[in-house]
Every structure is written in C-alpha cells, then in structure tokens.
C-alpha cells in the first residue's frame, strides 16, 4: 500500500501563514513556501532542526521534504531569525 505524501503550504507575506503546520509521524511530508511580496527579511527560510535552507523568490513556490521519523516541534525562521514558524510532527 502506498502512503500518500502530506502536503502543506505556508504563505510568506510579512509573516508566515499559518505559523504552525502539523504532520503525522512516519508519513512522507512536503512543505511549500510561497512568498507573495518583498516585505521584511523573508527572502530566505531555514531550519537547522529540519535541515533546510531555501531562497524564496517572489511568486515562485519552493518545496522541501520534511523528515517525519521523529515526533516533536521544529522551528523555522527567516534569514535574520526575526520571523518564526513551527512544524509539529505527532
């Protein structure tokens, strides 16, 4: 039986919306960031815990695979660490 990949999109427009996304543990997951304007320092997003670092061009969705082998709360933030979001895996 094939597992369906969980997919969520975060809109980047002065902040992250939603600021928290949830995935089920053990099911493949993809998180897409879509930046809609050049407000603030949101041209990059990174997470040390989830091992990604993305440039976010305007109107160009960027997708990262989220490891779901461990449950927990994992932070992501803009390049200057001023705007924050969370990935919850449970």
C-alpha positions as a printed Julia matrix, in Angstrom:
90×3 Matrix{Float64}:
  0.0    0.0    0.0
  1.41   3.39  -0.98
  1.43   6.15   1.59
  0.1    9.5    0.46
  2.51  12.37   0.91
  1.29  15.01   3.35
  1.47  18.48   1.81
  1.14  21.91   3.39
  1.75  25.42   2.06
  2.95  28.41   4.06
  2.19  31.83   2.59
  5.04  34.28   3.18
  3.68  37.83   3.22
  5.21  39.88   6.04
  4.88  36.8    8.25
  4.19  33.08   7.87
  0.6   31.91   7.42
 -0.03  29.57   9.03
  2.7   29.95  11.64
  2.34  26.28  12.61
  1.89  23.24  10.38
  1.23  19.7   11.56
  2.28  16.4   10.02
  1.7   12.8   11.12
  4.8   10.93  12.19
  6.07   8.3    9.75
  4.16   9.59   6.71
  6.15  11.38   3.96
  5.69  15.16   4.12
  6.38  18.17   1.91
  6.24  21.81   2.97
  5.93  24.52   0.33
  6.74  28.18   0.96
  5.13  30.78  -1.32
  6.43  34.34  -0.94
  3.99  36.94  -2.26
  5.81  40.25  -1.65
  9.16  41.71  -0.69
  8.1   42.84   2.77
 10.65  42.3    5.54
 13.55  39.87   5.65
 11.58  36.92   4.31
 13.61  36.2    1.17
 15.1   33.16   2.92
 13.74  30.48   5.23
 15.77  27.96   7.16
 15.58  25.28   9.83
 18.63  23.69  11.4
 16.47  21.01  13.02
 14.81  20.04   9.71
 17.97  20.57   7.66
 16.76  23.05   5.04
 17.81  26.48   3.85
 15.81  27.98   0.97
 15.87  31.18  -1.05
 12.31  32.42  -1.59
 11.88  34.32  -4.86
  8.56  36.17  -5.12
  5.71  34.11  -6.61
  7.91  31.0   -7.03
  6.84  28.17  -4.69
  9.75  26.39  -3.01
  9.14  22.89  -1.61
 11.19  20.99   0.94
 10.79  17.4    2.12
 10.21  17.23   5.87
 11.61  14.21   7.73
  8.81  12.68   9.81
 10.73   9.89  11.54
 10.79  11.75  14.88
  7.9   13.37  16.71
  8.45  16.87  18.04
  8.2   20.6   17.46
 10.71  22.02  14.99
 11.31  25.72  14.34
 11.89  27.51  11.05
 12.64  31.18  10.56
 13.62  33.9    8.12
 17.26  34.54   7.25
 17.62  37.07  10.07
 15.79  34.88  12.64
 13.2   37.6   13.22
 10.08  35.82  11.88
  9.37  32.3   13.13
  7.16  29.32  12.41
  6.86  25.74  13.63
  6.46  22.26  12.22
  4.76  19.84  14.6
  5.17  16.12  13.95
  2.96  13.83  16.01
